[in-house]
CSV table of C-alpha atoms in Angstrom, one decimal:
chain,number,residue,atom,x,y,z
D,1,ARG,CA,0.0,0.0,0.0
D,2,ILE,CA,3.0,2.3,-0.1
D,3,VAL,CA,4.7,3.3,-3.4
D,4,GLU,CA,8.0,5.2,-3.5
D,5,ILE,CA,9.1,7.0,-6.6
D,6,LEU,CA,12.7,8.2,-6.6
D,7,ILE,CA,13.3,11.5,-8.5
D,8,ASP,CA,16.7,12.9,-9.4
D,9,THR,CA,16.7,16.7,-9.2
D,10,THR,CA,19.2,19.5,-9.6
D,11,ASP,CA,19.3,22.1,-6.9
D,12,GLU,CA,20.3,25.8,-7.2
D,13,LEU,CA,24.0,25.0,-7.0
D,14,GLY,CA,23.7,22.5,-9.9
D,15,GLU,CA,24.2,19.5,-7.6
D,16,VAL,CA,22.1,16.4,-8.2
D,17,SER,CA,20.0,15.2,-5.3
D,18,THR,CA,17.4,12.5,-5.0
D,19,LYS,CA,14.0,13.1,-3.6
D,20,ARG,CA,11.3,10.6,-2.8
D,21,LEU,CA,7.6,10.9,-3.8
D,22,ILE,CA,5.8,8.5,-1.4
D,23,ILE,CA,2.2,7.5,-2.2
D,24,GLU,CA,0.4,5.9,0.8
D,25,ILE,CA,-2.7,4.1,-0.4
D,26,MET,CA,-4.8,3.6,2.7
D,27,GLY,CA,-8.4,4.4,2.0
D,28,ARG,CA,-9.5,7.7,3.7
D,29,HIS,CA,-6.0,7.9,5.2
D,30,SER,CA,-4.3,8.0,1.8
D,31,ASN,CA,-1.6,10.7,1.3
D,32,ILE,CA,1.1,11.8,-1.1
D,33,ILE,CA,4.3,13.0,0.6
D,34,LEU,CA,7.5,14.6,-0.9
D,35,VAL,CA,10.7,13.7,1.1
D,36,ASN,CA,14.2,15.1,0.6
D,37,GLY,CA,17.4,13.1,0.6
D,38,ASP,CA,17.8,13.5,4.3
D,39,GLY,CA,14.4,11.9,4.9
D,40,ASP,CA,12.7,15.1,6.0
D,41,ILE,CA,9.2,16.0,4.7
D,42,ILE,CA,9.2,18.8,2.1
D,43,ASP,CA,5.4,18.8,2.0
D,44,ALA,CA,2.3,16.6,1.7
D,45,ILE,CA,-1.1,16.7,0.0
D,46,LYS,CA,-2.7,16.3,3.5
D,47,ARG,CA,-0.9,17.8,6.4
D,48,ILE,CA,-1.5,15.8,9.6
D,49,THR,CA,-1.1,17.7,12.9
D,50,SER,CA,-1.0,16.4,16.5
D,51,ALA,CA,-4.6,17.5,16.8
D,52,VAL,CA,-5.5,14.9,14.1
D,53,SER,CA,-3.1,12.1,15.0
D,54,ARG,CA,-1.0,11.8,18.1
D,55,VAL,CA,0.7,8.7,16.7
D,56,ARG,CA,2.2,10.2,13.5
D,57,GLU,CA,2.5,13.8,12.4
D,58,VAL,CA,3.0,14.7,8.7
D,59,LEU,CA,4.3,18.3,8.5
D,60,PRO,CA,7.0,20.1,6.5
D,61,GLY,CA,10.4,19.8,8.1
D,62,MET,CA,9.6,16.7,10.2
D,63,PRO,CA,11.3,13.4,9.6
D,64,TYR,CA,9.2,11.0,7.5
D,65,THR,CA,8.1,7.8,9.3
D,66,ARG,CA,6.2,4.9,7.9
D,67,PRO,CA,2.5,4.5,9.0
D,68,PRO,CA,2.4,2.3,12.1
D,69,SER,CA,1.7,-1.4,11.5
D,70,ARG,CA,-1.2,-2.9,13.4
D,71,ASP,CA,0.8,-5.9,14.5
D,72,LYS,CA,-0.6,-8.0,11.8
D,73,VAL,CA,1.1,-11.1,10.6
D,74,ASN,CA,2.4,-11.7,7.1
D,75,PRO,CA,0.3,-14.7,5.8
D,76,LEU,CA,3.0,-15.7,3.4
D,77,SER,CA,5.5,-16.3,6.2
D,78,VAL,CA,3.6,-18.4,8.7
D,79,ASP,CA,3.0,-22.1,9.0
D,80,THR,CA,-0.1,-24.0,10.1
D,81,ALA,CA,0.8,-24.1,13.7
D,82,ALA,CA,1.3,-20.3,13.8
D,83,VAL,CA,-2.0,-19.7,12.1
D,84,GLU,CA,-3.7,-22.1,14.5
D,85,GLU,CA,-2.3,-20.1,17.4
D,86,ILE,CA,-3.7,-16.9,16.0
D,87,LEU,CA,-7.1,-18.3,15.3
D,88,SER,CA,-7.3,-19.8,18.8
D,89,LYS,CA,-7.4,-16.2,20.1
D,90,TYR,CA,-10.8,-15.7,18.5
D,91,LYS,CA,-13.2,-14.5,21.1
D,92,GLY,CA,-16.4,-14.1,19.0
D,93,ARG,CA,-16.6,-10.3,19.3
D,94,VAL,CA,-16.6,-10.0,15.5
D,95,GLY,CA,-17.2,-12.6,12.7
D,96,ILE,CA,-14.6,-15.2,11.9
D,97,ALA,CA,-13.9,-13.5,8.6
D,98,LYS,CA,-13.2,-10.2,10.3
D,99,HIS,CA,-11.0,-11.9,12.8
D,100,ILE,CA,-8.9,-13.3,9.9
D,101,MET,CA,-8.8,-9.9,8.2
D,102,ASN,CA,-7.7,-8.1,11.5
D,103,SER,CA,-5.0,-10.7,12.2
D,104,PHE,CA,-3.2,-10.9,8.9
D,105,THR,CA,-1.7,-8.2,6.7
D,106,GLY,CA,-2.9,-7.8,3.1
D,107,VAL,CA,-6.1,-10.0,3.7
D,108,SER,CA,-9.3,-8.2,2.7
D,109,LEU,CA,-12.7,-9.0,4.1
D,110,VAL,CA,-13.7,-10.6,0.7
D,111,THR,CA,-10.6,-12.9,0.8
D,112,ALA,CA,-11.2,-13.7,4.5
D,113,ARG,CA,-14.8,-14.7,3.7
D,114,GLU,CA,-13.7,-16.9,0.9
D,115,ILE,CA,-11.2,-18.7,3.1
D,116,ALA,CA,-13.9,-19.2,5.8
D,117,PHE,CA,-16.4,-20.4,3.2
D,118,ARG,CA,-14.0,-22.8,1.6
D,119,TYR,CA,-12.6,-24.5,4.7
D,120,LEU,CA,-15.5,-24.1,7.1
D,121,ASN,CA,-18.3,-24.1,4.5
D,122,ARG,CA,-19.6,-20.8,5.9
D,123,GLU,CA,-19.2,-17.1,5.2
D,124,GLY,CA,-17.3,-16.4,8.4
D,125,LYS,CA,-20.3,-14.9,10.2
D,126,ASP,CA,-20.6,-17.6,12.9
D,127,ASP,CA,-19.3,-16.8,16.4
D,128,VAL,CA,-18.1,-20.3,17.3
D,129,LEU,CA,-14.7,-21.9,16.6
D,130,THR,CA,-14.0,-25.4,18.0
D,131,ASP,CA,-10.6,-27.1,18.3
D,132,ASP,CA,-11.5,-29.3,15.3
D,133,ASN,CA,-12.5,-26.5,12.9
D,134,ILE,CA,-9.6,-24.3,14.0
D,135,THR,CA,-7.3,-27.0,12.8
D,136,GLN,CA,-9.3,-27.4,9.6
D,137,LEU,CA,-9.4,-23.7,9.0
D,138,SER,CA,-5.6,-23.3,9.7
D,139,GLU,CA,-4.7,-26.0,7.3
D,140,GLY,CA,-7.0,-24.5,4.6
D,141,PHE,CA,-5.5,-21.0,5.3
D,142,THR,CA,-1.9,-22.4,4.8
D,143,LYS,CA,-3.0,-24.2,1.6
D,144,PHE,CA,-4.7,-21.0,0.3
D,145,PHE,CA,-1.6,-18.9,0.7
D,146,GLY,CA,0.7,-21.7,-0.4
D,147,ASP,CA,-1.0,-21.4,-3.8
D,148,ILE,CA,-0.5,-17.7,-3.7
D,149,LYS,CA,3.2,-18.1,-3.1
D,150,LYS,CA,3.4,-20.5,-6.1
D,151,GLY,CA,1.7,-17.8,-8.3
D,152,LEU,CA,-1.5,-19.9,-8.8
D,153,TYR,CA,-4.2,-17.3,-9.4
D,154,SER,CA,-7.7,-17.5,-10.8
D,155,PRO,CA,-8.6,-13.8,-11.4
D,156,CYS,CA,-12.3,-13.1,-11.8
D,157,ILE,CA,-14.9,-10.4,-11.6
D,158,VAL,CA,-18.2,-11.0,-9.8
D,159,LEU,CA,-21.4,-9.4,-11.3
D,160,ASP,CA,-24.5,-8.6,-9.3
D,161,GLY,CA,-28.0,-9.6,-10.4
D,162,GLN,CA,-28.2,-6.7,-12.8
D,163,GLY,CA,-24.9,-7.5,-14.5
D,164,ARG,CA,-23.0,-4.7,-12.7
D,165,PRO,CA,-19.4,-5.3,-11.5
D,166,MET,CA,-19.5,-6.1,-7.8
D,167,GLU,CA,-16.1,-7.6,-6.7
D,168,VAL,CA,-12.8,-8.2,-8.3
D,169,SER,CA,-10.5,-10.9,-6.9
D,170,ALA,CA,-7.2,-12.8,-7.7
D,171,THR,CA,-9.0,-16.0,-6.8
D,172,VAL,CA,-12.4,-17.6,-7.4
D,173,LEU,CA,-15.0,-16.4,-4.9
D,174,SER,CA,-16.9,-19.6,-4.0
D,175,TYR,CA,-19.0,-17.9,-1.4
D,176,LEU,CA,-20.6,-15.8,-4.1
D,177,TYR,CA,-21.6,-18.9,-6.0
D,178,HIS,CA,-25.1,-17.6,-6.7
D,179,LEU,CA,-23.7,-14.7,-8.8
D,180,LYS,CA,-22.2,-14.8,-12.3
D,181,GLN,CA,-18.3,-14.7,-12.3
D,182,THR,CA,-16.2,-13.8,-15.3
D,183,ASP,CA,-12.7,-15.4,-15.5
D,184,PHE,CA,-9.6,-13.6,-16.7
D,185,GLN,CA,-6.1,-14.7,-17.8
D,186,ASP,CA,-4.3,-12.3,-15.4
D,187,ILE,CA,-5.2,-9.9,-12.5
D,188,SER,CA,-4.2,-6.8,-14.5
D,189,SER,CA,-6.9,-7.5,-17.1
D,190,ALA,CA,-9.4,-8.2,-14.4
D,191,LEU,CA,-8.6,-4.9,-12.6
D,192,GLU,CA,-8.6,-2.9,-15.9
D,193,THR,CA,-12.0,-4.3,-16.8
D,194,PHE,CA,-13.5,-3.9,-13.3
D,195,TYR,CA,-12.6,-0.2,-12.9
D,196,HIS,CA,-13.5,0.5,-16.5
D,197,ASP,CA,-16.9,-0.9,-16.0
D,198,ARG,CA,-17.3,0.7,-12.6
D,199,ASP,CA,-16.5,4.1,-14.2
D,200,ARG,CA,-19.0,3.4,-16.9
D,201,MET,CA,-21.6,2.5,-14.3
D,202,ASP,CA,-20.9,5.7,-12.3
D,203,ARG,CA,-21.4,7.8,-15.5
D,204,LEU,CA,-24.6,5.8,-16.2
D,205,LYS,CA,-25.8,6.5,-12.6
D,206,GLN,CA,-25.2,10.3,-13.2
D,207,LYS,CA,-27.1,10.3,-16.5
D,208,THR,CA,-29.9,8.2,-15.0
D,209,ALA,CA,-30.3,10.5,-11.9
D,210,ALA,CA,-30.9,13.6,-14.1
D,211,VAL,CA,-33.7,11.8,-16.2
D,212,LEU,CA,-35.1,10.2,-13.1
D,213,LYS,CA,-35.5,13.5,-11.3
D,214,THR,CA,-37.5,14.9,-14.3
D,215,VAL,CA,-39.7,11.8,-14.4
D,216,ASN,CA,-40.4,11.9,-10.6
D,217,THR,CA,-41.3,15.6,-10.9
D,218,HIS,CA,-43.9,14.8,-13.5
D,219,LEU,CA,-45.1,11.8,-11.6
D,220,ASP,CA,-45.6,13.8,-8.4
D,221,ARG,CA,-47.6,16.4,-10.4
D,222,SER,CA,-49.8,13.7,-12.0
D,223,GLN,CA,-50.5,12.0,-8.6
D,224,LYS,CA,-51.5,15.4,-7.1
D,225,LYS,CA,-53.7,16.1,-10.1
D,226,LEU,CA,-55.4,12.7,-9.8
D,227,GLY,CA,-56.2,13.5,-6.1
D,228,LYS,CA,-57.8,16.8,-7.1
D,229,LEU,CA,-59.8,15.2,-9.9
D,230,LEU,CA,-61.1,12.5,-7.6
D,231,ASN,CA,-62.2,15.1,-5.1
D,232,GLU,CA,-64.0,17.1,-7.8
D,233,LEU,CA,-65.6,13.9,-9.0
D,234,ASN,CA,-66.9,13.2,-5.4
D,235,ASN,CA,-68.3,16.7,-5.3
D,236,ALA,CA,-69.9,16.3,-8.7
D,237,LYS,CA,-71.6,13.1,-7.7
D,238,ASN,CA,-73.6,15.2,-5.2
D,239,GLY,CA,-75.5,16.7,-8.1
D,240,ASP,CA,-78.5,14.4,-7.6
D,241,LYS,CA,-79.4,16.5,-4.5
D,242,TYR,CA,-79.6,19.6,-6.7
D,243,ARG,CA,-82.1,17.8,-9.0
D,244,LEU,CA,-84.1,16.8,-6.0
D,245,TYR,CA,-84.1,20.4,-4.7
D,246,GLY,CA,-85.3,21.7,-8.1
D,247,GLU,CA,-88.1,19.2,-8.3
D,248,LEU,CA,-89.4,19.8,-4.8
D,249,LEU,CA,-89.3,23.6,-5.3
D,250,THR,CA,-91.1,23.2,-8.6
D,251,ALA,CA,-93.8,21.1,-7.0
D,252,ASN,CA,-94.3,23.6,-4.2
D,253,LEU,CA,-93.9,27.0,-5.9
D,254,TYR,CA,-97.1,28.5,-4.4
D,255,ASN,CA,-96.3,27.3,-0.9
D,256,ILE,CA,-92.9,29.0,-0.6
D,257,PRO,CA,-92.8,32.5,1.0
D,258,ALA,CA,-91.1,35.3,-0.9
D,259,LYS,CA,-87.5,36.4,0.1
D,260,ALA,CA,-87.0,33.4,2.4
D,261,ASP,CA,-83.5,32.2,3.3
D,262,SER,CA,-84.6,28.5,3.2
D,263,VAL,CA,-87.6,26.3,3.2
D,264,VAL,CA,-88.5,22.9,4.6
D,265,LEU,CA,-90.4,20.7,2.2
D,266,GLU,CA,-91.6,17.1,2.3
D,267,ASN,CA,-89.6,14.7,0.1
D,268,PHE,CA,-92.2,12.6,-1.7
D,269,TYR,CA,-89.4,10.3,-2.9
D,270,GLU,CA,-88.6,9.1,0.6
D,271,ASN,CA,-91.8,8.7,2.7
D,272,MET,CA,-92.4,12.4,3.0
D,273,GLN,CA,-89.3,13.0,5.0
D,274,PRO,CA,-88.7,16.8,5.6
D,275,VAL,CA,-85.8,18.4,3.6
D,276,GLU,CA,-84.4,21.9,4.2
D,277,ILE,CA,-83.5,23.7,1.0
D,278,PRO,CA,-81.3,26.8,1.0
D,279,LEU,CA,-82.7,29.7,-1.1
D,280,LYS,CA,-81.4,33.0,-2.5
D,281,LYS,CA,-83.5,35.9,-1.2
D,282,ASN,CA,-83.2,38.0,-4.3
D,283,LEU,CA,-84.6,35.2,-6.5
D,284,THR,CA,-88.2,33.9,-6.9
D,285,PRO,CA,-88.9,30.3,-5.9
D,286,ALA,CA,-89.1,29.4,-9.7
D,287,GLN,CA,-85.7,31.1,-10.3
D,288,ASN,CA,-84.2,29.2,-7.3
D,289,ALA,CA,-85.5,25.9,-8.8
D,290,GLN,CA,-84.0,26.7,-12.2
D,291,GLY,CA,-80.7,27.5,-10.5
D,292,TYR,CA,-80.6,24.1,-8.9
D,293,PHE,CA,-81.4,22.4,-12.3
D,294,LYS,CA,-78.5,24.2,-13.9
D,295,LYS,CA,-76.2,23.1,-11.1
D,296,TYR,CA,-77.4,19.5,-11.6
D,297,ASN,CA,-76.7,19.7,-15.4
D,298,LYS,CA,-73.2,21.1,-14.7
D,299,CYS,CA,-72.5,18.2,-12.4
D,300,LYS,CA,-73.6,15.7,-15.0
D,301,THR,CA,-71.3,17.3,-17.6
D,302,ALA,CA,-68.5,17.5,-15.1
D,303,ILE,CA,-68.8,13.8,-14.2
D,304,LYS,CA,-68.3,12.8,-17.9
D,305,GLU,CA,-65.4,15.2,-18.4
D,306,LEU,CA,-63.7,14.3,-15.0
D,307,ALA,CA,-64.0,10.6,-15.9
D,308,LYS,CA,-62.0,11.2,-19.1
D,309,GLN,CA,-59.4,13.2,-17.3
D,310,ILE,CA,-59.1,10.7,-14.5
D,311,ASP,CA,-58.6,7.9,-17.0
D,312,ALA,CA,-55.9,9.9,-18.9
D,313,THR,CA,-54.1,10.8,-15.7
D,314,ARG,CA,-54.1,7.2,-14.5
D,315,LYS,CA,-52.6,6.2,-17.8
D,316,GLU,CA,-50.0,8.9,-17.5
D,317,ILE,CA,-49.1,7.8,-14.0
D,318,ALA,CA,-48.7,4.2,-15.2
D,319,TYR,CA,-46.5,5.3,-18.0
D,320,LEU,CA,-44.3,7.4,-15.7
D,321,GLU,CA,-44.0,4.6,-13.2
D,322,GLY,CA,-43.0,2.4,-16.0
D,323,GLN,CA,-40.2,4.8,-16.9
D,324,VAL,CA,-39.0,4.9,-13.3
D,325,ASP,CA,-38.8,1.1,-13.5
D,326,ASN,CA,-37.1,1.2,-16.9
D,327,LEU,CA,-34.4,3.6,-15.6
D,328,GLY,CA,-33.6,1.2,-12.8
D,329,LYS,CA,-32.9,-1.6,-15.4
D,330,CYS,CA,-30.5,0.4,-17.6
D,331,THR,CA,-27.0,-1.0,-17.9
D,332,HIS,CA,-25.8,1.2,-20.9
D,333,GLU,CA,-25.8,4.9,-21.5
D,334,LEU,CA,-27.5,4.4,-24.8
D,335,GLU,CA,-30.5,2.9,-23.0
D,336,VAL,CA,-30.8,6.0,-20.8
D,337,GLU,CA,-30.5,8.2,-23.9
D,338,GLU,CA,-33.3,6.3,-25.6
D,339,ILE,CA,-35.6,7.0,-22.6
D,340,ARG,CA,-34.5,10.6,-22.7
D,341,GLU,CA,-35.4,10.9,-26.4
D,342,GLU,CA,-38.7,9.3,-25.8
D,343,LEU,CA,-39.6,11.7,-23.0
D,344,ALA,CA,-38.5,14.6,-25.2
D,345,CYS,CA,-40.8,13.4,-28.0
D,346,LEU,CA,-43.7,13.3,-25.5
D,347,GLY,CA,-43.0,16.8,-24.2
D,348,TYR,CA,-41.7,15.8,-20.7
D,349,ILE,CA,-38.2,17.1,-21.5
D,350,LYS,CA,-37.2,19.9,-23.9
D,351,LYS,CA,-35.9,18.5,-27.1
D,352,GLY,CA,-32.1,18.7,-27.2
D,353,ALA,CA,-32.0,19.1,-23.4
D,354,GLY,CA,-28.9,17.4,-21.9
D,355,LYS,CA,-27.8,16.2,-25.4
D,356,LYS,CA,-24.1,16.1,-25.6
D,357,ARG,CA,-21.5,15.0,-28.1
D,358,GLY,CA,-21.2,11.2,-28.1
D,359,GLY,CA,-25.0,10.7,-27.4
D,360,ALA,CA,-27.2,8.3,-29.1
D,361,ARG,CA,-27.4,8.5,-32.9
D,362,LYS,CA,-30.4,7.5,-34.9
D,363,LYS,CA,-28.8,4.3,-36.3
D,364,ASP,CA,-27.8,3.2,-32.8
D,365,MET,CA,-30.2,1.0,-30.8
D,366,SER,CA,-29.7,-0.8,-27.5
D,367,MET,CA,-30.8,-4.4,-27.5
D,368,PRO,CA,-32.8,-6.5,-25.0
D,369,LEU,CA,-31.3,-9.0,-22.6
D,370,HIS,CA,-31.1,-12.6,-23.7
D,371,TYR,CA,-31.5,-15.7,-21.5
D,372,VAL,CA,-31.1,-19.4,-22.5
D,373,THR,CA,-32.8,-22.0,-20.4
D,374,ASP,CA,-31.3,-25.4,-19.6
D,375,GLY,CA,-33.3,-26.9,-22.4
D,376,GLY,CA,-32.1,-24.3,-25.0
D,377,GLN,CA,-35.2,-22.1,-25.2
D,378,HIS,CA,-34.5,-18.4,-25.8
D,379,ILE,CA,-36.1,-15.7,-23.6
D,380,TYR,CA,-35.7,-12.0,-24.4
D,381,VAL,CA,-36.3,-9.1,-22.0
D,382,GLY,CA,-36.8,-5.5,-22.8
D,383,LYS,CA,-35.2,-2.9,-20.6
D,384,ASN,CA,-37.0,0.2,-21.9
D,385,ASN,CA,-40.0,1.0,-24.1
D,386,LYS,CA,-38.0,1.1,-27.3
D,387,GLN,CA,-36.7,-2.4,-26.6
D,388,ASN,CA,-40.2,-3.5,-25.5
D,389,ASP,CA,-41.7,-2.4,-28.8
D,390,TYR,CA,-38.9,-4.0,-30.8
D,391,LEU,CA,-39.4,-7.3,-29.0
D,392,THR,CA,-43.2,-7.4,-29.3
D,393,LEU,CA,-43.7,-5.8,-32.7
D,394,GLN,CA,-40.6,-6.9,-34.6
D,395,LEU,CA,-38.7,-9.8,-33.1
D,396,ALA,CA,-41.6,-11.9,-31.8
D,397,ARG,CA,-43.5,-14.3,-34.1
D,398,PRO,CA,-47.3,-14.9,-33.9
D,399,GLN,CA,-46.8,-18.3,-32.0
D,400,ASP,CA,-44.2,-17.0,-29.5
D,401,ILE,CA,-45.2,-16.5,-25.9
D,402,TRP,CA,-45.6,-12.9,-24.7
D,403,LEU,CA,-45.4,-12.3,-20.9
D,404,HIS,CA,-45.9,-9.3,-18.6
D,405,VAL,CA,-46.7,-8.8,-14.9
D,406,LYS,CA,-50.3,-8.1,-14.3
D,407,ASP,CA,-51.2,-4.4,-13.8
D,408,ILE,CA,-47.6,-3.5,-12.6
D,409,PRO,CA,-44.9,-1.7,-14.5
D,410,GLY,CA,-42.4,-4.1,-16.0
D,411,SER,CA,-40.6,-5.5,-19.1
D,412,HIS,CA,-42.1,-7.2,-22.1
D,413,VAL,CA,-40.8,-10.8,-22.2
D,414,ILE,CA,-40.8,-13.0,-25.2
D,415,LEU,CA,-40.3,-16.8,-25.0
D,416,LYS,CA,-39.5,-18.1,-28.4
D,417,SER,CA,-41.7,-21.2,-29.1
D,418,GLU,CA,-39.7,-22.6,-32.1
D,419,ASN,CA,-43.1,-23.9,-33.3
D,420,THR,CA,-43.4,-26.1,-30.2
D,421,ARG,CA,-45.5,-25.6,-27.1
D,422,PRO,CA,-43.2,-24.9,-24.1
D,423,ASP,CA,-43.7,-27.0,-21.0
D,424,ARG,CA,-44.8,-25.7,-17.6
D,425,GLU,CA,-41.3,-25.5,-16.2
D,426,VAL,CA,-40.1,-23.3,-19.1
D,427,LEU,CA,-43.2,-21.1,-18.7
D,428,ASN,CA,-42.4,-20.7,-15.0
D,429,VAL,CA,-38.9,-19.6,-15.7
D,430,ALA,CA,-40.0,-17.0,-18.3
D,431,ALA,CA,-42.7,-15.8,-15.8
D,432,MET,CA,-40.1,-15.6,-13.1
D,433,ILE,CA,-37.9,-13.4,-15.4
D,434,ALA,CA,-40.8,-11.2,-16.2
D,435,ALA,CA,-41.5,-10.7,-12.4
D,436,PHE,CA,-37.8,-10.1,-11.7
D,437,TYR,CA,-37.7,-7.3,-14.3
D,438,SER,CA,-40.7,-5.5,-12.9
D,439,LYS,CA,-41.6,-3.3,-10.0
D,440,ALA,CA,-42.6,-6.4,-8.1
D,441,ARG,CA,-39.1,-8.0,-8.2
D,442,HIS,CA,-38.9,-8.2,-4.4
D,443,SER,CA,-42.5,-9.6,-4.0
D,444,SER,CA,-43.8,-13.1,-3.8
D,445,ASN,CA,-46.7,-14.7,-5.7
D,446,VAL,CA,-46.4,-12.1,-8.5
D,447,PRO,CA,-49.2,-12.5,-11.1
D,448,VAL,CA,-47.8,-12.8,-14.6
D,449,ASP,CA,-50.1,-12.8,-17.6
D,450,TYR,CA,-49.0,-14.7,-20.7
D,451,THR,CA,-50.5,-15.2,-24.2
D,452,LEU,CA,-49.5,-15.8,-27.8
D,453,LYS,CA,-47.9,-12.8,-29.4
D,454,LYS,CA,-50.7,-12.8,-32.1
D,455,TYR,CA,-53.1,-11.7,-29.3
D,456,VAL,CA,-51.0,-8.7,-28.4
D,457,LYS,CA,-51.9,-5.4,-30.2
D,458,LYS,CA,-50.7,-1.8,-30.0
D,459,PRO,CA,-53.6,0.7,-30.2
D,460,LYS,CA,-53.3,3.6,-32.5
D,461,GLY,CA,-51.8,6.6,-30.8
D,462,ALA,CA,-50.6,4.5,-27.8
D,463,LYS,CA,-47.4,5.6,-26.0
D,464,PRO,CA,-44.2,3.6,-26.5
D,465,GLY,CA,-44.3,0.3,-24.7
D,466,MET,CA,-48.1,0.4,-24.3
D,467,VAL,CA,-50.1,-2.6,-25.7
D,468,ILE,CA,-53.3,-4.4,-25.1
D,469,TYR,CA,-53.8,-8.2,-25.1
D,470,GLU,CA,-56.5,-10.9,-24.8
D,471,ASN,CA,-56.9,-14.7,-24.5
D,472,HIS,CA,-54.4,-14.7,-21.7
D,473,LYS,CA,-53.7,-16.9,-18.7
D,474,THR,CA,-52.0,-16.0,-15.4
D,475,LEU,CA,-49.1,-17.6,-13.5
D,476,TYR,CA,-48.2,-16.8,-9.9
D,477,VAL,CA,-44.4,-16.9,-9.4
D,478,THR,CA,-41.8,-15.7,-6.9
D,479,PRO,CA,-38.6,-14.2,-8.5
D,480,ASP,CA,-35.6,-16.3,-7.8
D,481,GLU,CA,-32.4,-14.3,-8.5
D,482,LYS,CA,-30.1,-17.3,-8.1
D,483,LYS,CA,-32.1,-19.3,-10.6
D,484,ILE,CA,-32.2,-16.4,-13.1
D,485,ASN,CA,-28.5,-15.7,-12.8
D,486,SER,CA,-27.7,-19.3,-13.5
D,487,LEU,CA,-29.1,-19.0,-17.0
D,488,ALA,CA,-26.7,-18.0,-19.8
D,489,LYS,CA,-27.0,-14.3,-20.5
D,490,PRO,CA,-25.0,-12.2,-23.0
D,491,GLU,CA,-24.7,-8.6,-21.9
D,492,SER,CA,-26.7,-7.5,-24.9
D,493,LEU,CA,-27.6,-8.5,-28.4
D,494,THR,CA,-26.9,-6.8,-31.7
D,495,PRO,CA,-29.8,-6.0,-34.2
């Protein structure tokens, strides 16, 4: 964790002297320090005073000293007996893996968990070590680092359930058996790929955050609008009482005194129950009755119009919730750019807003995910509306199976039939994938509708990704990430 770069320099008198640039790579305690030939500090990126650390000050003019070791043992220079002695000091205050990490230098928590899993068949979280398994773990520890000393490595990158780089290691990580691991010829290639992909994912996250903020803003507005429309609809449904007031007033015009604030009349629709009706003093009884009939007619018109607006607003909310879900499934910048362009075409984002050099070109198109079952059946999953439309309207054939979670935002999923009827197990796997790539991915007993593609239609004028379907059946499945990750999955396809 410490790199020293020797630099030959010429001073004011023309004499050559050697300085050291010392890079200490220690997480949040990292520093870069310049030291002269006498070992004194010239300066540092981070100056450490006694107020910050009483153990080691880093200030100009002070002699440079190495960071204090934590009395950890070099795992490459100990035998089984020494390892057994160290492990026997385990008191259970932390997990076994953490005890290994804290006892040996250069051993990360990931490596410690791997050792505990391999030689104790656990992830190092248990708090019990017996004499038997201490010996077993010590022998395994020595064997593990014996391979390291021989230069026997198996570099790999572990991907999470969404295909994102999660861990990079010089050895296979058996304890993450449920996740996909990509092997490499050497550790340099693994590190290069890991940090390149991490950087790509960070940029993707930044792009996604900007679009997500816009979508959530519109979603909040639509939800507030729906609440107001529902309140107005409830008020409009009270219009029947205005019709009743008008009819009672009309039937009793000659029994109502002039300039009265209100009148109590018998309701001949409900066993002559008395009803108090407010009146306007400046209007005649007939005019008051006509006023109530007008209010009733307005309410009838409002109910029809509000019903249309409520339906449109609910569809808009469903669309925006679908876009939130789509943004969470993006693994490439192009997919985010496609969502941005779609939102711009629909007026949610100004056209050209946020468009930078290197953005999506018209001929570019991201492609759906591709799974292959144990029996060789192909399953395709859309990650945004453009991919969903491509799958359903172009890639799928009439006899292919189309799947989607019921009444929940999610991906279109196509199970290629190859002119044969898929069995129940394959249908369950496809339904499980559809549930996993939906807003209900963390739920159980998720309803997934499926039908032949020929029964799926896109209405004229429908928004991207929106379809209607018929002749469907429903499966109830619980997404199993381990099962899904065990299927072969290229990162993406090409058109």
